[in-house]
Amino acid sequence: MWRSCSQNGAKTFPVTGTLRARSGALSRAAIPKYARPVHGKTTAPPWRPASTLDEWVAKEARPISLRQLMVFGRSLTEARLLSSANYVRIELPTRLAHRIRDMQTLPYVVVTNPHISLVYELYYKAFETLRRVREIKTLEDNDRFCKKISETLQEHLTVIPRLAMGVLECRDLMNPEDMDKFMNTILRSRISRRVIAEQHLALTETFSSPWHFPDASSSLETEFVGEVFLKCNAREVVQRCFSEVIALASTTSPPNTQFPELKLEGHLDATFPYILSHLEYIIGELLRNSIQAIVEKQGKGGLKGKPPPIEVTVCEASQHVIIRVSDQGGGIPRDILPYLWAFSKGPRSHQRLENLHQVPKMAATLQEVRVTDLPKPHEIAQKEVAIHDSSLSTLSSRPPNLRLGMGLPLSRVYAEYWAGSLNMHSLEGFGVDAFLQISKLGNKNEQLTMRASMDAV
């Protein structure tokens, strides 16, 4: 932990046991320029007392499941809304405190990276703001709290690209496995905070809307509970994402490019509760990788005539829905395969870093790679049923051909968050099979790192 070095309580630069144990052997040449003092200063976050943070790190996060979100939100009363607000009021700073502590246990030379330092400051600012919110007793209190949540969500849209750049710049300063563990923990916690924050914002919007009351004529309550879409249908999501990705690819491909068709098979009527933006992101990334592989193979002369279709098979079991995405794009290159799920290593790290500098904000949703003149997914998907707009919907988009190298590892984080899984099988020279498993019942708790877990890193 970062603590003052002085005996009298005077504030000095922060130090960590990790720093003393690890960086002592580093020569000045081995320390990045950003970590070297300039006129007596570094980019390290400022000193802060540890006692307040210690109190919050001692608290356990209370995990939730999709079913709990659904049951709680269906019978929405003022008392339940205020109960939700107070749950979020405690849960957000608790989860932030654990992640701040994770960053404090990193080597000092890593924390001084300007990108990671910025994320640390954003987290600490949010922690200090949210921990000071008093018990929410009225709807007016809740409205003020929701405003703070919304502002925080918007400020934190810079977190993913900043973290990714920081991890890539520090890839030689930490063990790659430890760095990936840190990144997975941070991203999974980020998803968890956005889920509970967005859910409460959506419930507040629902409570304030005319159709919330029993005599309203809307059927929205049968489709959505907050951000949870009760009847996610894999076929509809796949078709919608496929159209989006094809339109995206057509903007950067030569005019004579032939794109593969979509072949859907299996249990196409299967439905399950899920957060739609999560599923869209995963499916969108899988389809985008498959289409890009086929287009590149076609450009190299590896395909003659009409390209083979992308086959998507939906399998419904008693407790799971499994979605398989198969392509014949030639498989994953051998030099990339060992780093498929890595954030910090790989043969194209320098190019990824350059590309990330062009993405100031990123919320990891399908909306970020959308062609602007296409209809939004919810405009064509939910049979004229409106969807709650979240703070993830209006984002700065990145160029469609800009590769960040984060799609698959981030998709796996999303899949595993609700106790699912994502696996890839590559047949070199032929193609790839991706298997996405989703809990069908919505009764699996979010998968969290309950206490600060980076002490051994």
Coordinates of C-alpha atoms in Angstrom, one line a residue:
M1 CA 0.0 0.0 0.0
W2 CA 1.1 3.5 -0.6
R3 CA 1.9 5.2 2.7
S4 CA 4.0 8.2 3.9
C5 CA 7.6 7.4 4.6
S6 CA 8.0 10.1 7.3
Q7 CA 7.9 9.4 11.0
N8 CA 6.1 12.7 11.7
G9 CA 3.2 12.2 9.2
A10 CA 4.6 14.7 6.7
K11 CA 3.5 14.0 3.2
T12 CA 6.2 12.5 1.0
F13 CA 6.2 10.6 -2.3
P14 CA 4.3 7.3 -2.2
V15 CA 6.2 4.0 -2.0
T16 CA 5.1 0.4 -2.0
G17 CA 6.6 -2.8 -0.8
T18 CA 6.3 -3.9 -4.4
L19 CA 8.5 -1.1 -5.5
R20 CA 11.2 -1.8 -2.9
A21 CA 11.2 -5.5 -3.7
R22 CA 11.3 -5.2 -7.5
S23 CA 12.6 -2.0 -8.9
G24 CA 15.8 -1.9 -6.9
A25 CA 17.5 -4.0 -9.5
L26 CA 16.4 -1.8 -12.4
S27 CA 19.0 0.5 -13.9
R28 CA 18.1 4.0 -14.9
A29 CA 18.2 2.9 -18.6
A30 CA 15.6 0.2 -17.9
I31 CA 13.2 2.7 -16.3
P32 CA 10.9 4.3 -18.9
K33 CA 11.3 8.1 -19.4
Y34 CA 7.8 8.8 -18.0
A35 CA 8.8 7.2 -14.6
R36 CA 12.0 9.3 -14.2
P37 CA 11.8 12.4 -12.1
V38 CA 11.7 15.7 -14.0
H39 CA 12.6 18.7 -11.9
G40 CA 11.9 16.5 -8.9
K41 CA 8.5 15.3 -10.1
T42 CA 7.1 12.1 -11.6
T43 CA 3.7 11.2 -13.1
A44 CA 2.8 9.1 -10.0
P45 CA -0.5 9.8 -8.3
P46 CA -0.3 12.0 -5.3
W47 CA 0.0 10.7 -1.7
R48 CA -3.2 10.0 0.1
P49 CA -3.9 8.7 3.6
A50 CA -4.6 4.9 3.5
S51 CA -7.1 4.6 6.4
T52 CA -10.2 5.5 4.6
L53 CA -9.5 3.2 1.7
D54 CA -8.6 0.4 4.1
E55 CA -12.1 0.7 5.6
W56 CA -13.7 0.2 2.2
V57 CA -11.4 -2.5 1.1
A58 CA -12.4 -4.5 4.2
K59 CA -16.0 -4.6 2.9
E60 CA -17.1 -7.5 0.7
A61 CA -18.8 -6.8 -2.7
R62 CA -22.3 -8.3 -2.8
P63 CA -22.6 -10.1 -6.2
I64 CA -25.9 -10.2 -8.0
S65 CA -27.5 -12.4 -10.7
L66 CA -29.6 -11.5 -13.7
R67 CA -32.6 -13.2 -12.0
Q68 CA -32.2 -11.0 -9.0
L69 CA -32.1 -7.9 -11.2
M70 CA -35.3 -9.1 -12.9
V71 CA -37.2 -10.1 -9.8
F72 CA -36.3 -6.9 -8.0
G73 CA -37.1 -4.6 -10.9
R74 CA -40.4 -6.2 -11.9
S75 CA -42.4 -5.0 -8.9
L76 CA -40.9 -1.5 -8.7
T77 CA -42.1 0.7 -5.9
E78 CA -40.7 3.8 -4.4
A79 CA -39.3 1.8 -1.5
R80 CA -37.6 -0.7 -3.8
L81 CA -36.1 2.1 -5.9
L82 CA -34.6 3.8 -2.8
S83 CA -33.4 0.4 -1.7
S84 CA -31.7 0.0 -5.1
A85 CA -30.1 3.4 -4.8
N86 CA -28.7 2.6 -1.4
Y87 CA -27.3 -0.7 -2.6
V88 CA -25.6 1.1 -5.5
R89 CA -24.4 3.9 -3.1
I90 CA -22.5 1.3 -1.0
E91 CA -21.5 -1.1 -3.8
L92 CA -19.9 1.3 -6.2
P93 CA -17.3 2.8 -3.8
T94 CA -16.6 -0.7 -2.4
R95 CA -15.8 -2.2 -5.8
L96 CA -13.8 0.9 -6.7
A97 CA -11.8 0.6 -3.5
H98 CA -10.7 -3.0 -4.3
R99 CA -9.5 -1.9 -7.7
I100 CA -7.6 1.1 -6.4
R101 CA -5.9 -1.3 -4.0
D102 CA -5.1 -3.6 -6.9
M103 CA -3.4 -0.7 -8.6
Q104 CA -1.5 0.3 -5.5
T105 CA 0.1 -3.2 -5.3
L106 CA 1.5 -2.8 -8.8
P107 CA 5.2 -2.0 -9.2
Y108 CA 5.8 1.7 -8.8
V109 CA 7.4 2.0 -12.2
V110 CA 4.1 0.7 -13.7
V111 CA 1.9 3.0 -11.7
T112 CA 3.9 6.1 -12.9
N113 CA 2.8 5.3 -16.4
P114 CA 0.7 8.3 -17.4
H115 CA -2.2 6.2 -18.7
I116 CA -2.4 4.0 -15.7
S117 CA -1.9 7.0 -13.4
L118 CA -4.8 8.8 -15.1
V119 CA -7.1 5.7 -14.6
Y120 CA -6.0 5.7 -10.9
E121 CA -6.9 9.3 -10.5
L122 CA -10.3 8.7 -12.2
Y123 CA -11.0 5.8 -9.9
Y124 CA -10.0 7.8 -6.8
K125 CA -12.1 10.8 -7.8
A126 CA -15.1 8.5 -8.3
F127 CA -14.4 6.7 -5.0
E128 CA -14.2 10.0 -3.0
T129 CA -17.3 11.4 -4.6
L130 CA -19.5 8.3 -4.1
R131 CA -18.3 7.3 -0.6
R132 CA -19.5 10.7 0.6
V133 CA -23.1 10.3 -0.6
R134 CA -25.4 10.1 2.4
E135 CA -28.3 7.6 2.8
I136 CA -30.8 8.2 0.1
K137 CA -34.3 8.7 1.7
T138 CA -36.3 10.5 -1.0
L139 CA -36.8 10.6 -4.7
E140 CA -35.1 13.9 -4.9
D141 CA -32.0 12.4 -3.2
N142 CA -32.1 9.6 -5.8
D143 CA -32.3 12.1 -8.7
R144 CA -29.2 13.9 -7.4
F145 CA -27.4 10.5 -7.0
C146 CA -28.4 9.4 -10.5
K147 CA -26.8 12.7 -11.8
K148 CA -23.5 11.8 -10.1
I149 CA -23.6 8.3 -11.5
S150 CA -24.2 9.5 -15.0
E151 CA -21.4 12.0 -14.8
T152 CA -19.0 9.3 -13.5
L153 CA -20.0 6.8 -16.3
Q154 CA -19.2 9.4 -18.9
E155 CA -15.9 10.4 -17.4
H156 CA -14.8 6.7 -17.3
L157 CA -15.3 6.1 -21.0
T158 CA -11.6 6.8 -21.4
V159 CA -10.7 4.0 -19.0
I160 CA -10.4 1.0 -21.5
P161 CA -8.2 2.7 -24.1
R162 CA -6.0 4.3 -21.4
L163 CA -5.6 1.0 -19.6
A164 CA -4.8 -0.8 -22.8
M165 CA -2.1 1.8 -23.7
G166 CA -0.7 1.7 -20.3
V167 CA -0.5 -2.1 -20.3
L168 CA 1.2 -2.2 -23.7
E169 CA 3.7 0.5 -22.7
C170 CA 4.6 -1.5 -19.5
R171 CA 4.7 -4.9 -21.2
D172 CA 8.4 -5.3 -20.4
L173 CA 8.1 -4.2 -16.8
M174 CA 5.9 -7.0 -15.4
N175 CA 5.3 -10.6 -16.0
P176 CA 2.8 -10.8 -18.9
E177 CA 0.6 -13.3 -17.1
D178 CA 0.4 -11.0 -14.1
M179 CA -0.3 -8.0 -16.3
D180 CA -3.2 -9.9 -18.0
K181 CA -4.5 -11.0 -14.6
F182 CA -4.6 -7.3 -13.5
M183 CA -6.3 -6.3 -16.8
N184 CA -8.9 -9.0 -16.5
T185 CA -9.7 -8.1 -12.9
I186 CA -10.0 -4.4 -13.7
L187 CA -12.2 -4.9 -16.7
R188 CA -14.5 -7.4 -15.0
S189 CA -14.9 -5.0 -12.1
R190 CA -15.6 -2.2 -14.6
I191 CA -18.4 -4.2 -16.2
S192 CA -19.9 -5.0 -12.8
R193 CA -20.0 -1.3 -11.8
R194 CA -21.5 -0.3 -15.0
V195 CA -24.1 -3.0 -14.8
I196 CA -25.4 -2.0 -11.4
A197 CA -25.1 1.7 -12.2
E198 CA -26.9 1.4 -15.6
Q199 CA -29.6 -0.9 -14.0
H200 CA -30.4 1.7 -11.3
L201 CA -30.5 4.5 -13.9
A202 CA -32.9 2.4 -16.0
L203 CA -35.1 1.6 -13.0
T204 CA -35.2 5.2 -12.1
E205 CA -36.3 6.1 -15.6
T206 CA -38.9 3.3 -15.5
F207 CA -40.3 4.5 -12.2
S208 CA -40.6 8.1 -13.6
S209 CA -42.4 7.0 -16.8
P210 CA -46.2 7.0 -17.3
W211 CA -46.2 3.4 -18.6
H212 CA -44.8 2.1 -15.3
F213 CA -48.2 2.3 -13.7
P214 CA -50.7 -0.7 -13.8
D215 CA -53.2 1.0 -16.1
A216 CA -50.6 1.8 -18.7
S217 CA -51.1 0.2 -22.1
S218 CA -47.4 -0.4 -22.9
S219 CA -45.9 -4.0 -23.0
L220 CA -42.4 -2.8 -22.3
E221 CA -42.4 -4.4 -18.8
T222 CA -42.7 -7.8 -20.4
E223 CA -39.6 -7.2 -22.6
F224 CA -37.1 -5.3 -20.3
V225 CA -36.5 -5.0 -16.6
G226 CA -34.1 -2.1 -16.4
E227 CA -31.2 -3.1 -18.7
V228 CA -32.0 -6.8 -18.7
F229 CA -33.7 -8.0 -21.9
L230 CA -35.9 -10.9 -20.8
K231 CA -36.2 -12.6 -24.2
C232 CA -32.9 -12.4 -25.9
N233 CA -33.0 -14.5 -29.0
A234 CA -29.7 -15.6 -30.4
R235 CA -31.0 -15.7 -34.0
E236 CA -32.2 -12.1 -33.9
V237 CA -28.9 -10.9 -32.3
V238 CA -26.7 -12.8 -34.8
Q239 CA -28.7 -11.5 -37.8
R240 CA -28.6 -7.9 -36.6
C241 CA -24.9 -8.0 -35.8
F242 CA -24.1 -9.7 -39.1
S243 CA -25.8 -6.9 -41.0
E244 CA -23.9 -4.3 -39.0
V245 CA -20.5 -5.9 -39.5
I246 CA -21.1 -6.5 -43.3
A247 CA -22.0 -2.8 -43.7
L248 CA -18.9 -1.9 -41.7
A249 CA -16.6 -4.0 -43.8
S250 CA -18.0 -2.7 -47.0
T251 CA -16.8 0.8 -46.1
T252 CA -13.2 -0.2 -46.1
S253 CA -13.1 -3.1 -48.6
P254 CA -12.5 -2.8 -52.4
P255 CA -15.7 -2.4 -54.5
N256 CA -15.5 -5.9 -56.0
T257 CA -15.2 -7.6 -52.6
Q258 CA -17.6 -10.6 -52.2
F259 CA -18.8 -11.0 -48.6
P260 CA -19.8 -14.3 -47.1
E261 CA -23.5 -15.1 -46.4
L262 CA -24.8 -16.1 -43.0
K263 CA -26.1 -19.6 -42.4
L264 CA -28.1 -20.1 -39.2
E265 CA -29.0 -23.5 -37.8
G266 CA -30.1 -25.1 -34.6
H267 CA -32.6 -24.1 -31.9
L268 CA -33.4 -20.7 -33.4
D269 CA -36.3 -19.9 -31.2
A270 CA -34.4 -20.3 -27.9
T271 CA -34.7 -17.2 -25.6
F272 CA -32.9 -16.3 -22.4
P273 CA -32.5 -13.2 -20.2
Y274 CA -29.3 -11.2 -20.8
I275 CA -28.0 -7.7 -21.1
L276 CA -28.3 -7.0 -24.7
S277 CA -25.2 -4.8 -25.2
H278 CA -23.0 -7.5 -23.7
L279 CA -24.3 -10.1 -26.1
E280 CA -24.1 -7.8 -29.1
Y281 CA -20.5 -6.9 -28.3
I282 CA -19.4 -10.6 -28.2
I283 CA -21.3 -11.7 -31.2
G284 CA -20.2 -8.6 -33.2
E285 CA -16.5 -9.2 -32.4
L286 CA -16.7 -12.9 -33.4
L287 CA -18.5 -12.2 -36.7
R288 CA -16.1 -9.3 -37.4
N289 CA -13.1 -11.5 -37.0
S290 CA -14.6 -14.2 -39.3
I291 CA -15.6 -11.7 -42.0
Q292 CA -12.2 -10.0 -41.9
A293 CA -10.4 -13.3 -42.2
I294 CA -12.5 -14.4 -45.2
V295 CA -12.0 -11.0 -46.9
E296 CA -8.3 -11.1 -46.3
K297 CA -8.0 -14.6 -47.6
Q298 CA -10.0 -13.6 -50.7
G299 CA -7.6 -10.6 -51.3
K300 CA -4.6 -12.9 -51.2
G301 CA -6.1 -15.2 -53.8
G302 CA -6.9 -18.0 -51.4
L303 CA -10.6 -18.0 -52.3
K304 CA -12.0 -18.4 -55.8
G305 CA -15.6 -17.5 -56.6
K306 CA -18.2 -17.1 -54.0
P307 CA -16.8 -17.2 -50.4
P308 CA -18.1 -19.9 -48.1
P309 CA -20.8 -18.8 -45.6
I310 CA -20.2 -18.1 -42.0
E311 CA -22.1 -20.9 -40.1
V312 CA -23.7 -20.1 -36.8
T313 CA -25.3 -22.9 -34.8
V314 CA -27.5 -22.3 -31.8
C315 CA -27.8 -25.2 -29.3
E316 CA -30.3 -25.0 -26.4
A317 CA -29.6 -27.3 -23.4
S318 CA -31.4 -27.4 -20.0
Q319 CA -29.2 -24.8 -18.4
H320 CA -27.2 -23.3 -21.2
V321 CA -27.4 -21.8 -24.7
I322 CA -24.3 -22.5 -26.8
I323 CA -23.6 -20.4 -29.9
R324 CA -21.0 -21.7 -32.4
V325 CA -19.5 -19.4 -35.0
S326 CA -17.7 -21.2 -37.8
D327 CA -15.8 -19.7 -40.7
Q328 CA -13.4 -20.9 -43.4
G329 CA -11.1 -17.9 -43.3
G330 CA -7.9 -19.9 -43.0
G331 CA -7.5 -20.1 -39.2
I332 CA -5.6 -17.9 -36.8
P333 CA -2.0 -17.1 -37.8
R334 CA 0.5 -19.2 -35.9
D335 CA 2.4 -16.2 -34.5
I336 CA -0.8 -14.7 -33.0
L337 CA -2.4 -17.9 -31.6
P338 CA -0.4 -18.0 -28.3
Y339 CA -1.4 -14.4 -27.5
L340 CA -5.1 -14.8 -28.5
W341 CA -6.4 -13.8 -25.0
A342 CA -3.5 -11.5 -24.0
F343 CA -3.8 -7.8 -23.5
S344 CA -0.1 -7.0 -23.0
K345 CA 1.8 -9.3 -25.4
G346 CA 1.8 -10.2 -29.0
P347 CA 3.6 -9.7 -32.3
R348 CA 1.5 -6.6 -33.2
S349 CA 1.8 -4.7 -29.9
H350 CA 3.4 -1.6 -31.4
Q351 CA 0.6 -1.3 -34.1
R352 CA -2.1 -1.8 -31.5
L353 CA -0.6 0.9 -29.3
E354 CA -0.5 3.4 -32.3
N355 CA -4.2 2.5 -33.1
L356 CA -5.3 3.0 -29.5
H357 CA -4.0 6.5 -29.5
Q358 CA -6.8 7.2 -32.1
V359 CA -9.5 6.0 -29.7
P360 CA -10.1 8.6 -26.9
K361 CA -13.2 6.9 -25.6
M362 CA -14.3 3.3 -25.5
A363 CA -17.2 1.6 -23.7
A364 CA -16.9 -1.8 -25.5
T365 CA -20.3 -1.9 -27.2
L366 CA -21.3 -2.7 -30.7
Q367 CA -22.4 1.0 -31.1
E368 CA -18.8 2.1 -31.3
V369 CA -18.1 0.3 -34.6
R370 CA -21.4 1.2 -36.2
V371 CA -21.7 2.8 -39.6
T372 CA -23.4 6.1 -38.7
D373 CA -26.2 6.0 -41.2
L374 CA -27.4 2.6 -40.2
P375 CA -30.4 2.2 -37.9
K376 CA -29.5 1.4 -34.3
P377 CA -29.9 -2.3 -33.3
H378 CA -32.8 -1.6 -30.9
E379 CA -34.6 0.3 -33.7
I380 CA -34.9 -2.8 -35.8
A381 CA -34.8 -5.5 -33.2
Q382 CA -37.4 -5.2 -30.5
K383 CA -40.6 -5.1 -32.6
E384 CA -41.1 -1.4 -32.0
V385 CA -40.5 -1.7 -28.2
A386 CA -38.2 1.1 -27.0
I387 CA -35.0 0.2 -25.2
H388 CA -33.5 2.3 -22.4
D389 CA -30.7 4.4 -23.7
S390 CA -27.7 4.1 -21.5
S391 CA -24.5 6.2 -21.2
L392 CA -22.9 3.6 -23.5
S393 CA -25.0 4.7 -26.5
T394 CA -23.5 8.0 -27.5
L395 CA -19.8 7.5 -27.9
S396 CA -17.1 8.7 -30.2
S397 CA -16.7 6.0 -32.9
R398 CA -13.4 4.6 -34.1
P399 CA -12.5 4.1 -37.8
P400 CA -14.0 0.8 -38.9
N401 CA -10.6 -0.7 -40.1
L402 CA -8.8 0.3 -36.9
R403 CA -7.7 -2.9 -35.0
L404 CA -7.1 -2.7 -31.3
G405 CA -6.3 -6.3 -30.5
M406 CA -8.8 -6.3 -27.6
G407 CA -11.9 -7.8 -29.1
L408 CA -11.4 -11.4 -28.2
P409 CA -10.0 -11.0 -24.7
L410 CA -12.6 -8.4 -23.8
S411 CA -15.4 -10.6 -25.3
R412 CA -14.2 -13.4 -23.0
V413 CA -14.4 -11.1 -20.0
Y414 CA -18.0 -10.3 -20.9
A415 CA -18.8 -13.9 -21.4
E416 CA -17.3 -15.1 -18.1
Y417 CA -18.9 -12.2 -16.2
W418 CA -22.2 -14.0 -16.1
A419 CA -20.6 -17.4 -15.5
G420 CA -20.4 -18.2 -19.2
S421 CA -17.4 -19.1 -21.4
L422 CA -15.8 -18.3 -24.7
N423 CA -13.4 -20.7 -26.5
M424 CA -11.7 -20.8 -29.9
H425 CA -10.5 -23.7 -32.0
S426 CA -8.4 -22.9 -35.0
L427 CA -7.7 -25.3 -37.9
E428 CA -4.6 -23.9 -39.6
G429 CA -5.2 -23.4 -43.3
F430 CA -9.0 -23.9 -43.0
G431 CA -10.9 -21.8 -40.4
V432 CA -12.0 -21.1 -36.8
D433 CA -14.8 -22.4 -34.6
A434 CA -15.8 -20.1 -31.7
F435 CA -18.0 -21.5 -28.9
L436 CA -19.9 -19.0 -26.7
Q437 CA -21.7 -20.6 -23.7
I438 CA -24.4 -18.6 -21.9
S439 CA -26.3 -19.4 -18.8
K440 CA -29.9 -19.8 -19.9
L441 CA -31.6 -19.4 -16.5
G442 CA -30.0 -16.1 -15.4
N443 CA -29.4 -17.6 -12.0
K444 CA -25.6 -17.4 -12.0
N445 CA -24.0 -14.7 -9.9
E446 CA -21.7 -12.2 -11.5
Q447 CA -18.1 -13.5 -11.3
L448 CA -16.2 -11.0 -9.2
T449 CA -12.8 -10.8 -7.5
M450 CA -14.2 -10.4 -4.0
R451 CA -11.1 -9.0 -2.4
A452 CA -8.0 -7.3 -3.6
S453 CA -6.2 -10.2 -5.4
M454 CA -3.1 -8.6 -6.8
D455 CA -0.9 -8.9 -3.6
A456 CA 1.0 -11.8 -5.1
V457 CA 1.6 -10.0 -8.4

